[in-house]
């Protein structure tokens, strides 16, 4: 089980490290890179092609501002692409959210919340995709949800 994570800038790493950590809780291997759709377009596409060859099954792509990275990645693969808009731009990341979510028909990007919640949920969604054909992973997800429930309940004691 392998997930690729790509982000547009090293400045996104602080948020996207949370996605990597979440995937590692489920023993999912992660290939995490910084490549920009605008500043390193050739390297970004090369990385996607390498992912195809290296057994990556899902790609998480994160970018801020005019966030085209997830769309460009989706245009170069048939894998599921999960987009995470980065905060910091117009209205806290509304620019990146719209740039990521408003894909034209034919090239889907599943888009998550701006910032940390989006990074963690994209990782969990990747685990859910992988769990469709992996009962062990499904069990771990069930355990994860039970722990989350216990944590909230304990907060009320
Ligand atoms: C985007 O521009 C990156 O994904 C990042 O969120 C934003 C700012 O990049 P830096 O100026 O910090 O490199 O492409």
mmCIF file of C-alpha atoms and ligand atoms in Angstrom:
data_model
loop_
_atom_site.group_PDB
_atom_site.id
_atom_site.type_symbol
_atom_site.label_atom_id
_atom_site.label_comp_id
_atom_site.label_asym_id
_atom_site.label_seq_id
_atom_site.Cartn_x
_atom_site.Cartn_y
_atom_site.Cartn_z
ATOM 1 C CA UNK A 1 0.000 0.000 0.000
ATOM 2 C CA UNK A 2 1.529 3.227 -1.119
ATOM 3 C CA UNK A 3 0.271 6.822 -1.287
ATOM 4 C CA UNK A 4 1.990 9.734 -3.025
ATOM 5 C CA UNK A 5 1.865 13.185 -1.450
ATOM 6 C CA UNK A 6 2.955 16.190 -3.483
ATOM 7 C CA UNK A 7 2.857 19.845 -2.457
ATOM 8 C CA UNK A 8 3.531 23.062 -4.305
ATOM 9 C CA UNK A 9 6.071 24.518 -1.895
ATOM 10 C CA UNK A 10 8.231 23.583 1.068
ATOM 11 C CA UNK A 11 6.093 26.108 2.963
ATOM 12 C CA UNK A 12 3.175 23.607 2.688
ATOM 13 C CA UNK A 13 5.146 20.910 4.503
ATOM 14 C CA UNK A 14 4.108 22.049 7.985
ATOM 15 C CA UNK A 15 0.483 21.196 7.111
ATOM 16 C CA UNK A 16 1.067 18.183 4.865
ATOM 17 C CA UNK A 17 3.297 16.381 7.355
ATOM 18 C CA UNK A 18 0.014 15.685 9.205
ATOM 19 C CA UNK A 19 -1.239 13.673 6.215
ATOM 20 C CA UNK A 20 1.975 11.646 6.158
ATOM 21 C CA UNK A 21 1.754 10.973 9.904
ATOM 22 C CA UNK A 22 -1.878 9.899 9.585
ATOM 23 C CA UNK A 23 -1.053 7.452 6.780
ATOM 24 C CA UNK A 24 1.839 6.028 8.773
ATOM 25 C CA UNK A 25 -0.538 5.243 11.655
ATOM 26 C CA UNK A 26 -2.109 2.754 9.222
ATOM 27 C CA UNK A 27 1.295 1.442 8.057
ATOM 28 C CA UNK A 28 0.758 2.926 4.602
ATOM 29 C CA UNK A 29 3.987 3.722 2.763
ATOM 30 C CA UNK A 30 4.318 7.377 1.707
ATOM 31 C CA UNK A 31 6.317 9.043 -1.056
ATOM 32 C CA UNK A 32 6.229 12.767 -0.195
ATOM 33 C CA UNK A 33 7.662 15.390 -2.552
ATOM 34 C CA UNK A 34 7.632 19.142 -3.256
ATOM 35 C CA UNK A 35 6.871 19.940 -6.919
ATOM 36 C CA UNK A 36 4.968 22.926 -8.230
ATOM 37 C CA UNK A 37 2.555 22.990 -11.168
ATOM 38 C CA UNK A 38 3.916 26.435 -12.028
ATOM 39 C CA UNK A 39 7.531 26.482 -10.903
ATOM 40 C CA UNK A 40 8.565 22.882 -11.707
ATOM 41 C CA UNK A 41 5.894 21.634 -14.137
ATOM 42 C CA UNK A 42 8.134 19.082 -15.883
ATOM 43 C CA UNK A 43 9.350 17.548 -12.609
ATOM 44 C CA UNK A 44 5.776 17.419 -11.254
ATOM 45 C CA UNK A 45 4.576 15.433 -14.273
ATOM 46 C CA UNK A 46 7.664 13.196 -14.171
ATOM 47 C CA UNK A 47 6.924 12.406 -10.510
ATOM 48 C CA UNK A 48 3.323 11.427 -11.370
ATOM 49 C CA UNK A 49 4.621 9.115 -14.108
ATOM 50 C CA UNK A 50 7.093 7.588 -11.636
ATOM 51 C CA UNK A 51 4.229 7.053 -9.165
ATOM 52 C CA UNK A 52 2.430 5.000 -11.836
ATOM 53 C CA UNK A 53 5.514 2.781 -12.155
ATOM 54 C CA UNK A 54 6.336 2.590 -8.429
ATOM 55 C CA UNK A 55 3.093 1.117 -7.142
ATOM 56 C CA UNK A 56 1.491 4.277 -5.762
ATOM 57 C CA UNK A 57 -2.295 3.754 -5.617
ATOM 58 C CA UNK A 58 -3.635 7.148 -4.522
ATOM 59 C CA UNK A 59 -2.163 10.663 -4.818
ATOM 60 C CA UNK A 60 -2.738 13.559 -2.440
ATOM 61 C CA UNK A 61 -1.860 16.938 -3.980
ATOM 62 C CA UNK A 62 -1.703 20.139 -1.928
ATOM 63 C CA UNK A 63 -1.188 23.709 -3.052
ATOM 64 C CA UNK A 64 -2.074 27.256 -2.115
ATOM 65 C CA UNK A 65 -3.020 30.466 -3.958
ATOM 66 C CA UNK A 66 -3.877 29.648 -7.636
ATOM 67 C CA UNK A 67 -3.735 25.966 -6.735
ATOM 68 C CA UNK A 68 -3.453 24.044 -10.018
ATOM 69 C CA UNK A 69 -1.300 21.180 -8.777
ATOM 70 C CA UNK A 70 -4.061 18.646 -8.016
ATOM 71 C CA UNK A 71 -5.694 19.301 -11.396
ATOM 72 C CA UNK A 72 -2.432 18.905 -13.286
ATOM 73 C CA UNK A 73 -1.692 15.682 -11.399
ATOM 74 C CA UNK A 74 -5.202 14.353 -12.179
ATOM 75 C CA UNK A 75 -4.703 15.154 -15.866
ATOM 76 C CA UNK A 76 -1.640 12.883 -15.938
ATOM 77 C CA UNK A 77 -2.952 9.796 -14.138
ATOM 78 C CA UNK A 78 -5.956 7.512 -13.733
ATOM 79 C CA UNK A 79 -5.324 7.156 -9.992
ATOM 80 C CA UNK A 80 -7.682 8.844 -7.513
ATOM 81 C CA UNK A 81 -6.356 12.347 -6.788
ATOM 82 C CA UNK A 82 -7.251 14.002 -3.481
ATOM 83 C CA UNK A 83 -6.740 17.767 -3.409
ATOM 84 C CA UNK A 84 -5.919 19.738 -0.268
ATOM 85 C CA UNK A 85 -6.127 23.546 -0.536
ATOM 86 C CA UNK A 86 -3.495 25.351 1.523
ATOM 87 C CA UNK A 87 -4.343 28.317 3.758
ATOM 88 C CA UNK A 88 -2.707 31.726 3.564
ATOM 89 C CA UNK A 89 -4.203 33.213 0.412
ATOM 90 C CA UNK A 90 -7.364 35.248 -0.169
ATOM 91 C CA UNK A 91 -9.846 34.819 2.713
ATOM 92 C CA UNK A 92 -7.697 32.200 4.427
ATOM 93 C CA UNK A 93 -7.413 29.921 1.406
ATOM 94 C CA UNK A 94 -10.710 30.394 -0.465
ATOM 95 C CA UNK A 95 -8.626 31.017 -3.606
ATOM 96 C CA UNK A 96 -6.905 27.628 -3.286
ATOM 97 C CA UNK A 97 -10.183 25.887 -2.387
ATOM 98 C CA UNK A 98 -11.934 27.147 -5.512
ATOM 99 C CA UNK A 99 -8.894 26.491 -7.714
ATOM 100 C CA UNK A 100 -8.783 22.892 -6.497
ATOM 101 C CA UNK A 101 -12.490 22.072 -6.395
ATOM 102 C CA UNK A 102 -13.661 23.724 -9.616
ATOM 103 C CA UNK A 103 -12.350 21.122 -12.021
ATOM 104 C CA UNK A 104 -13.849 20.935 -15.504
ATOM 105 C CA UNK A 105 -15.785 17.747 -16.327
ATOM 106 C CA UNK A 106 -13.692 14.725 -17.161
ATOM 107 C CA UNK A 107 -10.813 15.298 -14.758
ATOM 108 C CA UNK A 108 -11.983 14.722 -11.184
ATOM 109 C CA UNK A 109 -10.183 15.905 -8.052
ATOM 110 C CA UNK A 110 -11.759 14.953 -4.709
ATOM 111 C CA UNK A 111 -11.288 18.151 -2.726
ATOM 112 C CA UNK A 112 -10.946 18.419 1.056
ATOM 113 C CA UNK A 113 -11.106 21.213 3.638
ATOM 114 C CA UNK A 114 -8.514 23.990 3.625
ATOM 115 C CA UNK A 115 -5.457 23.283 5.776
ATOM 116 C CA UNK A 116 -4.866 20.794 8.587
ATOM 117 C CA UNK A 117 -8.341 19.179 8.677
ATOM 118 C CA UNK A 118 -8.144 18.690 4.909
ATOM 119 C CA UNK A 119 -4.679 17.139 5.118
ATOM 120 C CA UNK A 120 -5.779 14.641 7.768
ATOM 121 C CA UNK A 121 -9.067 13.816 6.039
ATOM 122 C CA UNK A 122 -7.355 13.342 2.671
ATOM 123 C CA UNK A 123 -5.061 10.809 4.342
ATOM 124 C CA UNK A 124 -8.031 9.044 5.952
ATOM 125 C CA UNK A 125 -9.885 9.033 2.653
ATOM 126 C CA UNK A 126 -6.855 7.479 0.972
ATOM 127 C CA UNK A 127 -6.940 4.779 3.668
ATOM 128 C CA UNK A 128 -10.653 4.232 2.992
ATOM 129 C CA UNK A 129 -9.948 3.811 -0.738
ATOM 130 C CA UNK A 130 -7.196 1.284 0.000
ATOM 131 C CA UNK A 131 -9.398 -0.505 2.552
ATOM 132 C CA UNK A 132 -11.936 -1.491 -0.136
ATOM 133 C CA UNK A 133 -9.663 -4.391 -1.048
ATOM 134 C CA UNK A 134 -7.936 -4.777 2.326
ATOM 135 C CA UNK A 135 -9.946 -6.131 5.302
ATOM 136 C CA UNK A 136 -7.049 -5.517 7.749
ATOM 137 C CA UNK A 137 -7.099 -1.841 6.883
ATOM 138 C CA UNK A 138 -10.893 -1.794 7.330
ATOM 139 C CA UNK A 139 -10.424 -3.170 10.853
ATOM 140 C CA UNK A 140 -7.864 -0.489 11.630
ATOM 141 C CA UNK A 141 -10.274 2.193 10.417
ATOM 142 C CA UNK A 142 -12.973 0.796 12.687
ATOM 143 C CA UNK A 143 -10.536 0.896 15.601
ATOM 144 C CA UNK A 144 -9.599 4.492 14.712
ATOM 145 C CA UNK A 145 -13.257 5.549 14.821
ATOM 146 C CA UNK A 146 -13.833 3.808 18.153
ATOM 147 C CA UNK A 147 -10.812 5.588 19.669
ATOM 148 C CA UNK A 148 -12.080 8.923 18.365
ATOM 149 C CA UNK A 149 -15.468 8.255 19.931
ATOM 150 C CA UNK A 150 -13.888 7.310 23.283
ATOM 151 C CA UNK A 151 -11.791 10.491 23.226
ATOM 152 C CA UNK A 152 -14.845 12.728 22.775
ATOM 153 C CA UNK A 153 -16.836 10.857 25.410
ATOM 154 C CA UNK A 154 -13.921 11.153 27.852
ATOM 155 C CA UNK A 155 -13.836 14.925 27.302
ATOM 156 C CA UNK A 156 -17.247 15.111 29.006
ATOM 157 C CA UNK A 157 -16.240 13.360 32.210
HETATM 158 C C1 LIG B 1 1.702 27.612 -3.856
HETATM 159 O O1 LIG B 1 2.034 28.890 -3.446
HETATM 160 C C2 LIG B 1 2.274 26.700 -2.822
HETATM 161 O O2 LIG B 1 1.565 25.500 -2.774
HETATM 162 C C3 LIG B 1 2.158 27.486 -1.541
HETATM 163 O O3 LIG B 1 1.002 27.144 -0.792
HETATM 164 C C4 LIG B 1 2.032 28.936 -2.041
HETATM 165 C C5 LIG B 1 3.127 29.827 -1.541
HETATM 166 O O4 LIG B 1 4.375 29.292 -1.902
HETATM 167 P P1 LIG B 1 5.745 29.920 -1.348
HETATM 168 O O5 LIG B 1 5.792 31.321 -1.836
HETATM 169 O O6 LIG B 1 5.677 29.824 0.156
HETATM 170 O O7 LIG B 1 6.838 29.057 -1.919
HETATM 171 O O8 LIG B 1 2.214 27.317 -5.111
#
